Amino acid sequence: MANHLIQELCHATESSQDRVFLETPSGFALTFGDFAMLTARYASALAALGAEPGDRVAAQIEKSPWAIALYLATVRAGAVFVPLNTAYTEAEIAYFLADAAPKIFVCDPARRESLAKAAGKAHVPAIETLGSDGSGSFPGLSQRCAPQPENVCRAPDDLAAILYTSGTTGRSKGAMLTHGNLASNARTLAEIWRFTPEDVLLHALPVDHTHGLFVAINTVLLSGGKIVLMPKFDAGECLALLARATVFMGVPTFYTRLLAHPGLAQEKLAHIRLFVSGSAPLLEETHRAFREKTGHIILERYGMTETNMNTSNPYDGPRRPGSVGLPLPGVSLRIVSPADGSALPQGETGVIEVKGPNVFKGYWRKPDKTAESFRQDGYFITGDLGRIGADGYVCIVGRAKDMIISGGLNIYPKEVEDAINALPGVIESAVFGVPHPDFGEAAAAAVVLAPGASLSEAEVKTALAKNLAKFKVPKRVISTAELPRNTMGKVQKIVLRETYKDLFGAARASS
């Protein structure tokens, strides 16, 4: 039995070891052969530290070629990779280490001292360091180790990674992703997005998340392409580096910042064959503006930590603003009633459920949460609200937990946000529920205006009342400089709800 994921990802490059796989803007480069040797040494170092099949290897390290090598080396060693966001605090890291119980924790050299206490409290046997320049105790150890001769055997159902959810409704949960989950999704995406060995991906995403770690890296590696690795996104540097690329994957914030940059021009992007957006909803206005400015139609897709990718707009065919496209091959998707889980007719809004080889194994050490998240027929309850049109395209309406029930009536925030975003002078908005003494819950809207734009609360309400039922019009409209977001660009409505939880106080508000 072979190592399932490594065999899938590296098969295409066995005969092209001299070709460049990874390069940085500064000119550092690793061929496929170099990368294979590096990951083999890292795998040996993990084994020397006691890592055995199924053991967890947690890492809070900066994005770099060596960080990517640690991920693949962990899989080669038969262990389970647990990437942790570099923004996490010491207290948060303490929780993750206690929950994941890793055999090895790898962190940035500058943070070793501050994180050693958390690692010790969690009884982590080994703590090593790995810097963004390839320095640290772990690379030092790897240099003293002979390259691992063979990959540790792992079956499709064995764990390859645990990714923690963003934790917007309580403590983060560890999503258990198998070799089969990751391999099947990489194969599908490489095929439907037409990746070839000639492709060059400009990688500007974080590598502690599904999008940057699995969608980007696994897909390119499986197809034998090349990655230009940006440490972090910068609009000006991104535009310069796109001259070396054929594909770009981003979150909506990347595209809005590119649109705002004076250097964005159609002629500079004529050679790019594909722009992909995900991890957060792409505004229809951003989709249209990018097409008008560059001639490129962004391909939006839909996925989650627990499922990898579920749907995609087509490579050939209409890429529709406001839609995340069609279910991927092998993925079944249905819409059910939030109340009782019964199937809903086409066109109605409900909870999205999915089933397929991409769907995770369950939540780490949380059998009750796992059981709650799956139907008896194997469908995963995503918690996302959506609908399927007559043409089969899926539209995401929002999160079920974000649905507002005001006076017994359901309000879907995205419908209201779309109406607000269409108003002149509005850049974006977020509609969220807050406690209300009369209605139990009421809709409020946080609105970001363009520089120089002026739009009062009363003007917003009046404009919305022309097209929305009275109960859907937000009872308060708040102007703000920006919306709170996480590192992947998702608006954090939990922050807005907490910030404005006393918006209506104890007084009775008018309807």
Short mmCIF file of C-alpha atoms in Angstrom, two decimals, residues 25 202 228 230 234-245 258 261 263-264 268-269 271:
data_model
loop_
_atom_site.label_atom_id
_atom_site.label_comp_id
_atom_site.label_asym_id
_atom_site.label_seq_id
_atom_site.Cartn_x
_atom_site.Cartn_y
_atom_site.Cartn_z
CA PRO A 25 9.78 37.04 -5.88
CA LEU A 202 0.77 33.43 -8.39
CA VAL A 228 5.34 31.91 -7.52
CA MET A 230 4.26 35.80 -2.40
CA ASP A 234 0.26 43.52 -1.82
CA ALA A 235 -1.67 44.99 -4.76
CA GLY A 236 1.30 46.70 -6.40
CA GLU A 237 3.64 43.73 -6.06
CA CYS A 238 0.86 41.39 -7.18
CA LEU A 239 0.35 43.34 -10.41
CA ALA A 240 4.07 43.21 -11.12
CA LEU A 241 4.31 39.46 -10.43
CA LEU A 242 1.26 38.62 -12.55
CA ALA A 243 3.58 39.09 -15.54
CA ARG A 244 5.12 35.73 -14.53
CA ALA A 245 1.83 33.89 -14.00
CA LEU A 258 -6.46 45.43 -7.36
CA HIS A 261 -4.74 50.28 -7.80
CA GLY A 263 -1.62 50.14 -12.24
CA LEU A 264 -4.43 47.73 -13.11
CA LYS A 268 -0.97 43.81 -18.50
CA LEU A 269 -3.22 40.81 -17.87
CA HIS A 271 -1.73 36.43 -20.81
#
